[in-house]
Amino acid sequence: MGDTGLDRREMLRLLGAGALAALAGGVLPASAAAGQDFERAKGPGLIFVVGDGMPAGVTRAMHEVRTRVFGRPDSAYYSRLRNAGSSVGLMATQSLSSIVTDSAPASVAWSTGVKTANRYLAVLPDGRPLTTIFELVKPRGVATGLVTTTRVTHATPAAWVSHQPHRDAEDEIAAELLAFRPDVLLGGGRNHFDAKTRKDGRDLLAAFAQAGYECVSGRAGLKAATGGKSLFGVFAGSHLAYYLDRLNDPSLAAQPSLPEMTAAALRRLSANPGGFLLQVEAGRIDHASHSNDAWSAIMDTVELDDTLAVIDAFLAANPQTLVLVTSDHGNSGWGVNGTGPNYNDATAALTSYRAGTASFEALIKKMKGKGAAEVRELVSGATGYAIGAEDAERVVRAMQPGYALTTGDYVYQPDATLGQILAHSAYPKNGPATIRRGNVGFTSCNHTAEDMTLLAYGHKAKELGLDRLVDNTALFKTMCGYFGVSHKNPSMTLAEARPHLLAQIPADPRLHIA
Ligand SMILES: [Zn+2]
């Protein structure tokens, strides 16, 4: 069931002959859920799925691409949203310091039930640590796991373990992950574990092996994992590559997919008699939107949907599993714009993104130091859009050191400059469209404050009271209730926190902490 993945042959058929060149030599994973037979779990489970920076605009675009471009009857996500057995609500996301949160306090709200300030992990602005759901359930015999496409030391997974006052202290967060010893830790971020790249020269890769972990490197190693021990794998120096790049660039074939990491994590965790709590994060939907890279955001959301298909297969064998699917915040005002007369070109404009074969991140690496003519060629090769000479000059200018085109306080780097150019369509008064490009519009390169969709299904999903607007802190109580623990963390008001926050930032008359 839940077979929503694509194999190589299907992908080529659905995308048409034009895709052949694009995918030649590329590695596509087999159907995400095909062949995923899970054994019966030894205890109840909770899978907390995060699409980082995944507002409704990008999930709808993913569903339309899924069904209209890839020819699938449905997406796993929308199938669950429609299902009468699911609970669907909204979640407010503001942090202690701002109505617009970053990933750190958003994930802390889930893990501790308390609001802290932007950039803070599980600690209040005055330094008091907050006890996380992982710390509460582990002593009760519940197995814990973190799986992500970002560095495992990045804010969303870190907030369930780390008590750093600044999310950027990733070397320290890596050491905290080792000290906590989750049963599964899979994602990117090797640079924060490797003695050669850590500031203090500590070899945390060796330390995880010494602590009894099965340490896997690469997709093949992950597939061959025996599952008897705790599982550790960091498959890239920094974040894993975008799904779009992993599909199209053979040099990235050793990086496992999110569905593959999730399947391996579920096999390991479900063997624990005391049950398990697993956070799974599609962490780079957010990064793509910061770059105004619509197609990469859509494709990373497709990968999240493939992951939900794997979880469907797990649920079929393990109905005693609760699944929560949500996001920590919006990003960049993500929206599919109406295009053309009476918006009738909107569908064609959205599906035309399918020509894209590389993320802006990968594309910009190739454009470094190149002139406008080469930039034009590279852009049309990677996106399927022919940009004009003037637009190519804009991109070249944006790549100069020290360049900062700002609109208000939004800085458009080369990636977002590219995003703006590609979101532009031109319709002359008379005659057909001269340019019809992808139609995802962005209002900024920053996070946004809208409420996020909160989807719950599986074990007890209808009993949790999540079918309404809740605050993000409510999910801490939900998880505590599910595992039969109760805990109240200390909290602060903004007035109490303000002096601590002001003491941490350099004096700047432009800053307001309202
Ligand atoms: Zn985030």
Short mmCIF file of C-alpha atoms and ligand atoms in Angstrom, two decimals:
data_model
loop_
_atom_site.label_atom_id
_atom_site.label_comp_id
_atom_site.label_asym_id
_atom_site.label_seq_id
_atom_site.Cartn_x
_atom_site.Cartn_y
_atom_site.Cartn_z
CA MET A 1 0.00 0.00 0.00
CA GLY A 2 0.93 3.65 -0.20
CA ASP A 3 3.12 3.12 -3.21
CA THR A 4 3.73 6.73 -4.21
CA GLY A 5 7.41 6.51 -5.10
CA LEU A 6 8.72 6.64 -8.63
CA ASP A 7 11.12 4.31 -10.23
CA ARG A 8 13.41 5.37 -13.03
CA ARG A 9 11.38 3.91 -15.89
CA GLU A 10 8.12 5.44 -14.65
CA MET A 11 9.80 8.80 -14.18
CA LEU A 12 11.10 8.79 -17.74
CA ARG A 13 7.74 7.75 -19.17
CA LEU A 14 5.87 10.41 -17.23
CA LEU A 15 8.29 13.20 -17.92
CA GLY A 16 8.57 12.38 -21.61
CA ALA A 17 11.52 12.10 -23.94
CA GLY A 18 12.89 15.50 -22.91
CA ALA A 19 13.68 14.14 -19.50
CA LEU A 20 15.86 11.40 -20.88
CA ALA A 21 18.90 13.61 -21.31
CA ALA A 22 18.31 15.22 -17.94
CA LEU A 23 18.17 11.93 -16.12
CA ALA A 24 20.79 10.09 -18.13
CA GLY A 25 23.27 8.57 -15.75
CA GLY A 26 21.32 9.81 -12.76
CA VAL A 27 20.26 7.54 -9.96
CA LEU A 28 16.62 7.34 -9.02
CA PRO A 29 15.59 5.39 -5.97
CA ALA A 30 13.17 2.55 -6.43
CA SER A 31 9.61 3.12 -5.25
CA ALA A 32 9.90 4.43 -1.73
CA ALA A 33 7.44 2.06 -0.13
CA ALA A 34 7.79 -0.91 -2.47
CA GLY A 35 9.25 -3.93 -0.75
CA GLN A 36 9.03 -2.25 2.63
CA ASP A 37 7.67 -5.02 4.76
CA PHE A 38 7.82 -4.19 8.41
CA GLU A 39 7.62 -6.65 11.25
CA ARG A 40 5.32 -6.21 14.14
CA ALA A 41 6.72 -3.62 16.59
CA LYS A 42 7.37 -4.66 20.17
CA GLY A 43 5.80 -1.51 21.64
CA PRO A 44 3.69 1.54 20.74
CA GLY A 45 5.32 4.20 18.59
CA LEU A 46 5.04 7.88 17.80
CA ILE A 47 6.44 9.29 14.55
CA PHE A 48 6.70 13.09 14.48
CA VAL A 49 7.15 14.21 10.88
CA VAL A 50 8.35 17.75 10.24
CA GLY A 51 8.46 19.49 6.90
CA ASP A 52 10.71 22.40 7.87
CA GLY A 53 9.26 25.65 6.51
CA MET A 54 6.41 23.79 4.79
CA PRO A 55 3.35 26.04 4.45
CA ALA A 56 0.17 24.98 2.65
CA GLY A 57 1.38 26.64 -0.58
CA VAL A 58 4.21 24.14 -1.01
CA THR A 59 2.19 21.07 0.02
CA ARG A 60 -0.54 21.96 -2.50
CA ALA A 61 2.11 22.50 -5.20
CA MET A 62 3.65 19.11 -4.31
CA HIS A 63 0.23 17.44 -4.62
CA GLU A 64 -0.45 19.05 -8.00
CA VAL A 65 2.98 18.03 -9.29
CA ARG A 66 2.53 14.53 -7.86
CA THR A 67 -0.76 14.02 -9.63
CA ARG A 68 -0.40 16.12 -12.80
CA VAL A 69 3.29 15.69 -13.61
CA PHE A 70 4.13 12.31 -12.11
CA GLY A 71 0.68 10.89 -12.98
CA ARG A 72 -0.11 9.46 -9.57
CA PRO A 73 -3.74 9.19 -8.51
CA ASP A 74 -3.01 10.84 -5.17
CA SER A 75 -0.29 11.91 -2.73
CA ALA A 76 0.18 10.14 0.59
CA TYR A 77 -0.20 13.46 2.42
CA TYR A 78 -3.48 14.52 0.81
CA SER A 79 -4.87 11.02 1.12
CA ARG A 80 -4.35 11.28 4.90
CA LEU A 81 -5.72 14.84 5.04
CA ARG A 82 -8.95 13.61 3.44
CA ASN A 83 -9.27 10.42 5.45
CA ALA A 84 -12.10 10.43 7.99
CA GLY A 85 -9.82 8.65 10.46
CA SER A 86 -7.40 11.57 10.48
CA SER A 87 -7.46 14.65 12.68
CA VAL A 88 -6.70 17.91 10.85
CA GLY A 89 -6.12 21.25 12.53
CA LEU A 90 -3.94 24.35 12.48
CA MET A 91 -0.98 25.28 14.65
CA ALA A 92 0.23 28.72 15.70
CA THR A 93 4.01 29.07 15.67
CA GLN A 94 5.15 32.37 17.24
CA SER A 95 8.17 32.31 19.57
CA LEU A 96 8.79 34.18 22.82
CA SER A 97 10.70 36.95 21.05
CA SER A 98 8.81 37.30 17.77
CA ILE A 99 5.59 36.51 15.92
CA VAL A 100 7.94 35.04 13.29
CA THR A 101 9.83 32.10 14.74
CA ASP A 102 12.96 30.38 13.61
CA SER A 103 13.33 26.63 13.73
CA ALA A 104 14.99 26.53 17.16
CA PRO A 105 12.22 27.83 19.48
CA ALA A 106 9.57 26.25 17.22
CA SER A 107 11.05 22.82 17.81
CA VAL A 108 11.63 23.66 21.50
CA ALA A 109 7.91 24.43 21.82
CA TRP A 110 7.19 20.85 20.70
CA SER A 111 9.92 19.25 22.77
CA THR A 112 9.34 21.15 26.04
CA GLY A 113 5.90 22.81 25.92
CA VAL A 114 7.50 26.21 26.54
CA LYS A 115 8.26 29.26 24.38
CA THR A 116 11.83 30.45 24.21
CA ALA A 117 13.45 33.14 22.07
CA ASN A 118 14.63 32.89 18.47
CA ARG A 119 17.99 31.11 18.12
CA TYR A 120 17.64 29.37 21.53
CA LEU A 121 17.53 25.59 21.91
CA ALA A 122 16.01 23.92 25.02
CA VAL A 123 16.94 26.71 27.41
CA LEU A 124 15.20 29.88 28.58
CA PRO A 125 16.78 33.28 27.84
CA ASP A 126 17.94 33.50 31.50
CA GLY A 127 19.86 30.23 31.10
CA ARG A 128 17.49 27.82 32.84
CA PRO A 129 17.47 24.52 30.92
CA LEU A 130 14.18 22.99 29.75
CA THR A 131 13.58 19.26 30.02
CA THR A 132 12.75 17.75 26.63
CA ILE A 133 10.33 14.99 25.70
CA PHE A 134 13.32 12.82 24.73
CA GLU A 135 14.79 13.28 28.21
CA LEU A 136 11.44 12.41 29.79
CA VAL A 137 10.66 9.23 27.86
CA LYS A 138 14.15 7.71 27.57
CA PRO A 139 14.43 6.69 31.26
CA ARG A 140 11.06 4.94 30.84
CA GLY A 141 12.49 2.62 28.22
CA VAL A 142 11.20 4.44 25.15
CA ALA A 143 13.67 4.32 22.25
CA THR A 144 14.44 7.68 20.62
CA GLY A 145 15.48 8.59 17.09
CA LEU A 146 16.28 11.61 14.94
CA VAL A 147 16.31 11.45 11.15
CA THR A 148 16.82 14.50 8.94
CA THR A 149 18.03 15.70 5.56
CA THR A 150 19.88 18.59 7.28
CA ARG A 151 22.87 18.30 9.57
CA VAL A 152 21.75 16.27 12.60
CA THR A 153 23.08 19.18 14.67
CA HIS A 154 20.66 21.60 12.98
CA ALA A 155 17.97 23.33 15.05
CA THR A 156 14.93 21.09 14.54
CA PRO A 157 16.53 17.81 15.68
CA ALA A 158 18.88 19.57 18.13
CA ALA A 159 16.01 21.14 20.07
CA TRP A 160 14.94 17.72 21.34
CA VAL A 161 18.33 17.10 22.96
CA SER A 162 20.46 20.24 23.21
CA HIS A 163 20.40 23.06 25.77
CA GLN A 164 22.62 25.53 23.90
CA PRO A 165 21.59 29.19 24.06
CA HIS A 166 22.60 29.51 20.40
CA ARG A 167 21.61 27.06 17.67
CA ASP A 168 24.85 27.74 15.75
CA ALA A 169 26.98 26.01 18.43
CA GLU A 170 26.83 22.83 16.37
CA ASP A 171 30.13 21.29 17.54
CA GLU A 172 28.78 21.51 21.09
CA ILE A 173 25.41 20.14 19.96
CA ALA A 174 27.18 17.13 18.42
CA ALA A 175 28.79 16.44 21.81
CA GLU A 176 25.37 16.71 23.48
CA LEU A 177 23.94 14.21 20.98
CA LEU A 178 26.73 11.79 21.93
CA ALA A 179 26.07 12.31 25.64
CA PHE A 180 22.33 11.75 25.19
CA ARG A 181 22.77 8.61 23.06
CA PRO A 182 19.62 8.45 20.95
CA ASP A 183 18.96 4.97 19.54
CA VAL A 184 18.99 6.31 15.97
CA LEU A 185 20.78 9.37 14.57
CA LEU A 186 20.75 9.70 10.77
CA GLY A 187 21.29 12.69 8.48
CA GLY A 188 24.08 15.07 7.48
CA GLY A 189 26.61 17.09 9.50
CA ARG A 190 29.74 14.90 9.59
CA ASN A 191 31.93 18.01 9.93
CA HIS A 192 30.68 18.46 13.50
CA PHE A 193 31.71 14.91 14.44
CA ASP A 194 34.96 14.54 12.51
CA ALA A 195 38.20 15.33 14.41
CA LYS A 196 39.59 16.96 11.25
CA THR A 197 36.83 19.56 11.05
CA ARG A 198 35.80 20.07 14.71
CA LYS A 199 37.22 23.14 16.44
CA ASP A 200 38.42 21.07 19.42
CA GLY A 201 39.79 18.16 17.36
CA ARG A 202 37.68 15.59 19.26
CA ASP A 203 36.85 12.47 17.27
CA LEU A 204 33.14 12.01 17.86
CA LEU A 205 32.87 9.49 14.99
CA ALA A 206 35.12 7.16 16.96
CA ALA A 207 33.26 8.03 20.16
CA PHE A 208 29.93 6.88 18.70
CA ALA A 209 31.53 3.57 17.65
CA GLN A 210 33.04 3.17 21.12
CA ALA A 211 29.63 3.86 22.64
CA GLY A 212 28.36 0.73 20.87
CA TYR A 213 26.67 2.26 17.85
CA GLU A 214 26.50 0.55 14.49
CA CYS A 215 28.11 3.36 12.47
CA VAL A 216 27.10 3.30 8.82
CA SER A 217 28.47 5.34 5.96
CA GLY A 218 26.64 5.68 2.68
CA ARG A 219 23.40 4.31 1.36
CA ALA A 220 24.79 0.77 0.95
CA GLY A 221 25.98 0.71 4.56
CA LEU A 222 22.58 1.88 5.75
CA LYS A 223 20.81 -0.85 3.76
CA ALA A 224 23.15 -3.47 5.18
CA ALA A 225 22.66 -2.34 8.80
CA THR A 226 21.86 -5.33 10.94
CA GLY A 227 19.56 -3.45 13.26
CA GLY A 228 20.68 -5.04 16.50
CA LYS A 229 22.45 -1.96 17.82
CA SER A 230 21.87 1.74 18.01
CA LEU A 231 22.33 3.30 14.59
CA PHE A 232 24.52 6.29 13.66
CA GLY A 233 25.07 7.71 10.19
CA VAL A 234 26.12 11.15 8.95
CA PHE A 235 26.18 10.99 5.17
CA ALA A 236 27.51 14.45 4.21
CA GLY A 237 29.87 17.04 5.66
CA SER A 238 27.00 19.51 5.93
CA HIS A 239 23.36 19.03 4.86
CA LEU A 240 22.40 16.21 2.53
CA ALA A 241 21.95 17.44 -1.04
CA TYR A 242 18.51 18.48 -2.24
CA TYR A 243 16.35 15.58 -3.43
CA LEU A 244 16.37 17.12 -6.93
CA ASP A 245 20.18 16.99 -7.01
CA ARG A 246 20.32 13.47 -5.54
CA LEU A 247 18.00 12.35 -8.35
CA ASN A 248 20.05 13.94 -11.11
CA ASP A 249 23.69 13.97 -10.01
CA PRO A 250 25.31 10.51 -9.97
CA SER A 251 28.10 11.78 -7.69
CA LEU A 252 25.51 12.05 -4.89
CA ALA A 253 24.33 8.44 -5.18
CA ALA A 254 25.86 7.45 -1.84
CA GLN A 255 23.56 9.78 0.07
CA PRO A 256 20.49 7.88 1.28
CA SER A 257 17.00 9.26 0.78
CA LEU A 258 14.72 10.37 3.61
CA PRO A 259 12.41 7.35 3.02
CA GLU A 260 15.41 5.01 3.23
CA MET A 261 16.69 6.56 6.46
CA THR A 262 13.16 6.49 7.92
CA ALA A 263 12.68 2.81 7.05
CA ALA A 264 16.03 1.93 8.67
CA ALA A 265 15.14 3.96 11.76
CA LEU A 266 11.72 2.30 12.10
CA ARG A 267 13.28 -1.19 11.82
CA ARG A 268 15.71 -0.39 14.62
CA LEU A 269 13.31 1.49 16.91
CA SER A 270 10.35 -0.87 16.56
CA ALA A 271 12.43 -3.72 18.03
CA ASN A 272 12.40 -1.90 21.39
CA PRO A 273 9.89 -3.45 23.81
CA GLY A 274 9.21 -0.08 25.46
CA GLY A 275 8.06 1.62 22.27
CA PHE A 276 9.68 4.51 20.45
CA LEU A 277 9.58 8.21 19.63
CA LEU A 278 11.04 9.21 16.25
CA GLN A 279 11.39 12.68 14.77
CA VAL A 280 11.70 12.66 10.98
CA GLU A 281 12.51 15.94 9.27
CA ALA A 282 12.43 16.94 5.62
CA GLY A 283 14.64 19.82 6.61
CA ARG A 284 15.54 21.47 3.33
CA ILE A 285 12.13 22.51 2.02
CA ASP A 286 12.93 25.52 4.19
CA HIS A 287 16.35 26.12 2.63
CA ALA A 288 14.93 25.99 -0.89
CA SER A 289 12.34 28.60 0.02
CA HIS A 290 14.97 30.88 1.60
CA SER A 291 16.62 30.66 -1.84
CA ASN A 292 13.26 31.25 -3.58
CA ASP A 293 13.95 27.96 -5.38
CA ALA A 294 10.42 26.70 -5.94
CA TRP A 295 11.19 23.45 -7.74
CA SER A 296 13.71 22.28 -5.12
CA ALA A 297 11.15 23.07 -2.38
CA ILE A 298 8.48 21.09 -4.24
CA MET A 299 10.78 18.11 -4.84
CA ASP A 300 11.94 17.98 -1.21
CA THR A 301 8.22 17.96 -0.30
CA VAL A 302 7.76 15.08 -2.76
CA GLU A 303 10.45 13.27 -0.77
CA LEU A 304 8.53 13.96 2.43
CA ASP A 305 5.46 12.47 0.72
CA ASP A 306 7.48 9.37 -0.23
CA THR A 307 8.45 9.13 3.43
CA LEU A 308 4.79 9.20 4.44
CA ALA A 309 4.25 6.27 2.05
CA VAL A 310 6.93 4.29 3.93
CA ILE A 311 5.23 5.22 7.20
CA ASP A 312 1.91 3.99 5.72
CA ALA A 313 3.58 0.62 5.11
CA PHE A 314 4.83 0.61 8.71
CA LEU A 315 1.36 1.51 9.99
CA ALA A 316 -0.19 -1.36 8.06
CA ALA A 317 1.85 -3.76 10.22
CA ASN A 318 1.76 -1.57 13.33
CA PRO A 319 -1.57 0.08 13.97
CA GLN A 320 -0.36 1.01 17.47
CA THR A 321 1.54 3.96 16.02
CA LEU A 322 0.60 7.64 16.17
CA VAL A 323 1.80 9.86 13.32
CA LEU A 324 1.94 13.66 13.58
CA VAL A 325 2.77 15.65 10.44
CA THR A 326 3.33 19.38 10.67
CA SER A 327 5.72 22.26 10.03
CA ASP A 328 7.51 24.73 12.27
CA HIS A 329 6.77 27.96 10.31
CA GLY A 330 6.03 29.36 6.88
CA ASN A 331 8.73 30.65 4.59
CA SER A 332 8.96 33.46 2.04
CA GLY A 333 5.23 33.86 1.45
CA TRP A 334 5.16 30.71 -0.68
CA GLY A 335 2.28 30.87 -3.15
CA VAL A 336 1.26 29.51 -6.52
CA ASN A 337 0.22 32.65 -8.37
CA GLY A 338 -2.64 32.87 -10.83
CA THR A 339 -1.07 33.16 -14.28
CA GLY A 340 -2.44 34.42 -17.59
CA PRO A 341 -5.95 35.45 -18.63
CA ASN A 342 -8.44 34.26 -15.99
CA TYR A 343 -5.49 32.40 -14.34
CA ASN A 344 -5.92 29.70 -16.95
CA ASP A 345 -2.17 29.31 -17.47
CA ALA A 346 -1.47 28.66 -13.79
CA THR A 347 -1.53 24.87 -14.08
CA ALA A 348 0.76 24.83 -17.12
CA ALA A 349 3.13 27.31 -15.49
CA LEU A 350 3.41 25.23 -12.32
CA THR A 351 3.93 21.94 -14.09
CA SER A 352 6.56 23.53 -16.36
CA TYR A 353 8.96 23.41 -13.41
CA ARG A 354 9.41 19.73 -14.24
CA ALA A 355 12.17 20.68 -16.69
CA GLY A 356 14.39 21.53 -13.71
CA THR A 357 17.29 19.15 -13.08
CA ALA A 358 19.38 21.03 -10.51
CA SER A 359 18.80 23.14 -7.42
CA PHE A 360 19.89 26.77 -7.37
CA GLU A 361 22.49 25.66 -4.81
CA ALA A 362 24.07 23.28 -7.32
CA LEU A 363 23.61 25.69 -10.22
CA ILE A 364 25.26 28.63 -8.45
CA LYS A 365 28.31 26.50 -7.63
CA LYS A 366 28.72 25.97 -11.38
CA MET A 367 28.14 29.66 -12.20
CA LYS A 368 30.86 31.01 -9.88
CA GLY A 369 33.29 33.15 -11.84
CA LYS A 370 31.38 32.79 -15.10
CA GLY A 371 30.18 35.57 -17.42
CA ALA A 372 26.62 36.35 -18.54
CA ALA A 373 26.71 34.16 -21.65
CA GLU A 374 27.75 31.08 -19.71
CA VAL A 375 25.26 31.90 -16.97
CA ARG A 376 22.45 31.97 -19.56
CA GLU A 377 23.49 28.59 -20.84
CA LEU A 378 23.79 27.05 -17.39
CA VAL A 379 20.40 28.42 -16.27
CA SER A 380 18.56 27.13 -19.32
CA GLY A 381 20.28 23.76 -18.98
CA ALA A 382 19.35 23.35 -15.32
CA THR A 383 15.87 24.91 -15.30
CA GLY A 384 14.57 24.62 -18.86
CA TYR A 385 14.03 28.40 -19.02
CA ALA A 386 15.87 30.68 -21.41
CA ILE A 387 16.66 33.88 -19.53
CA GLY A 388 17.56 37.13 -21.29
CA ALA A 389 20.95 38.85 -21.35
CA GLU A 390 19.79 41.51 -18.89
CA ASP A 391 18.59 38.89 -16.41
CA ALA A 392 21.87 37.00 -16.75
CA GLU A 393 23.73 40.24 -15.95
CA ARG A 394 21.61 40.61 -12.78
CA VAL A 395 22.67 37.15 -11.67
CA VAL A 396 26.34 37.87 -12.45
CA ARG A 397 26.14 41.12 -10.45
CA ALA A 398 24.53 39.27 -7.54
CA MET A 399 27.50 36.88 -7.47
CA GLN A 400 30.05 39.66 -6.94
CA PRO A 401 31.57 39.70 -3.46
CA GLY A 402 29.88 42.19 -1.18
CA TYR A 403 26.82 42.50 -3.44
CA ALA A 404 23.55 43.02 -1.62
CA LEU A 405 20.39 43.95 -3.45
CA THR A 406 17.88 44.73 -0.79
CA THR A 407 14.17 45.28 -0.89
CA GLY A 408 13.18 46.56 2.51
CA ASP A 409 15.31 44.36 4.77
CA TYR A 410 15.30 41.39 2.40
CA VAL A 411 18.67 40.63 0.87
CA TYR A 412 18.51 38.99 -2.53
CA GLN A 413 21.58 36.82 -3.02
CA PRO A 414 22.19 35.17 -6.41
CA ASP A 415 19.83 32.31 -5.62
CA ALA A 416 16.83 34.48 -4.77
CA THR A 417 17.67 36.79 -7.68
CA LEU A 418 17.35 33.72 -9.90
CA GLY A 419 14.08 32.86 -8.16
CA GLN A 420 12.68 36.31 -8.88
CA ILE A 421 13.67 36.12 -12.53
CA LEU A 422 12.16 32.68 -12.98
CA ALA A 423 8.87 33.64 -11.31
CA HIS A 424 8.26 36.30 -13.90
CA SER A 425 5.79 35.86 -16.75
CA ALA A 426 5.08 38.43 -19.47
CA TYR A 427 1.73 38.81 -21.21
CA PRO A 428 1.51 41.46 -23.93
CA LYS A 429 -1.86 43.17 -24.41
CA ASN A 430 -2.40 41.50 -27.75
CA GLY A 431 -1.15 38.10 -28.69
CA PRO A 432 0.11 35.09 -26.79
CA ALA A 433 2.43 35.09 -23.79
CA THR A 434 5.96 35.90 -24.74
CA ILE A 435 7.41 34.44 -21.57
CA ARG A 436 5.60 31.98 -19.37
CA ARG A 437 7.71 30.78 -16.53
CA GLY A 438 7.05 28.99 -13.29
CA ASN A 439 4.54 30.93 -11.25
CA VAL A 440 5.52 30.49 -7.62
CA GLY A 441 5.80 33.94 -6.08
CA PHE A 442 7.76 34.81 -2.97
CA THR A 443 7.26 37.84 -0.76
CA SER A 444 10.72 37.66 0.83
CA CYS A 445 13.59 35.29 1.66
CA ASN A 446 12.49 35.09 5.29
CA HIS A 447 10.25 32.96 7.49
CA THR A 448 6.58 33.92 7.72
CA ALA A 449 4.03 33.82 10.53
CA GLU A 450 1.01 31.97 9.10
CA ASP A 451 -0.51 29.01 10.96
CA MET A 452 0.69 25.58 9.88
CA THR A 453 -1.39 22.52 9.03
CA LEU A 454 -1.36 19.90 11.80
CA LEU A 455 -2.24 16.39 10.64
CA ALA A 456 -2.54 13.45 13.06
CA TYR A 457 -3.43 9.86 12.18
CA GLY A 458 -2.99 6.37 13.49
CA HIS A 459 -3.24 5.25 17.11
CA LYS A 460 -5.46 7.53 19.26
CA ALA A 461 -5.27 10.35 16.66
CA LYS A 462 -8.93 11.26 17.05
CA GLU A 463 -8.69 11.48 20.85
CA LEU A 464 -5.99 14.14 21.07
CA GLY A 465 -8.06 17.29 20.51
CA LEU A 466 -5.82 18.44 17.67
CA ASP A 467 -8.66 19.04 15.18
CA ARG A 468 -8.72 22.82 15.77
CA LEU A 469 -6.25 25.69 16.13
CA VAL A 470 -3.66 24.83 18.77
CA ASP A 471 -0.44 26.45 19.87
CA ASN A 472 2.79 24.66 18.95
CA THR A 473 3.44 24.06 22.68
CA ALA A 474 0.34 21.80 22.77
CA LEU A 475 2.22 19.00 21.03
CA PHE A 476 4.47 18.54 24.08
CA LYS A 477 1.40 17.68 26.14
CA THR A 478 0.16 15.42 23.37
CA MET A 479 3.42 13.46 23.36
CA CYS A 480 3.58 13.34 27.19
CA GLY A 481 0.01 12.03 27.28
CA TYR A 482 0.78 9.41 24.66
CA PHE A 483 3.69 8.03 26.69
CA GLY A 484 2.02 8.51 30.09
CA VAL A 485 4.47 11.08 31.47
CA SER A 486 3.73 14.50 32.88
CA HIS A 487 6.10 17.41 33.34
CA LYS A 488 5.85 21.17 33.61
CA ASN A 489 8.84 23.22 32.50
CA PRO A 490 9.51 26.76 33.82
CA SER A 491 8.61 29.61 31.47
CA MET A 492 9.26 33.34 31.03
CA THR A 493 7.25 36.30 29.80
CA LEU A 494 8.79 38.53 27.16
CA ALA A 495 9.13 41.31 29.78
CA GLU A 496 11.17 38.95 31.97
CA ALA A 497 13.24 37.76 29.03
CA ARG A 498 13.94 41.17 27.45
CA PRO A 499 16.95 42.20 29.58
CA HIS A 500 18.58 38.81 28.95
CA LEU A 501 17.94 39.06 25.21
CA LEU A 502 19.26 42.63 25.04
CA ALA A 503 22.41 41.60 26.93
CA GLN A 504 23.13 38.97 24.26
CA ILE A 505 23.00 41.23 21.21
CA PRO A 506 25.34 44.06 20.32
CA ALA A 507 23.97 47.55 20.94
CA ASP A 508 22.09 48.55 17.80
CA PRO A 509 19.64 51.44 17.83
CA ARG A 510 17.69 49.84 14.95
CA LEU A 511 16.79 46.80 17.02
CA HIS A 512 13.49 46.48 18.79
CA ILE A 513 12.49 43.64 21.02
CA ALA A 514 8.90 44.72 21.41
ZN ZN B 1 12.44 25.72 10.39
#
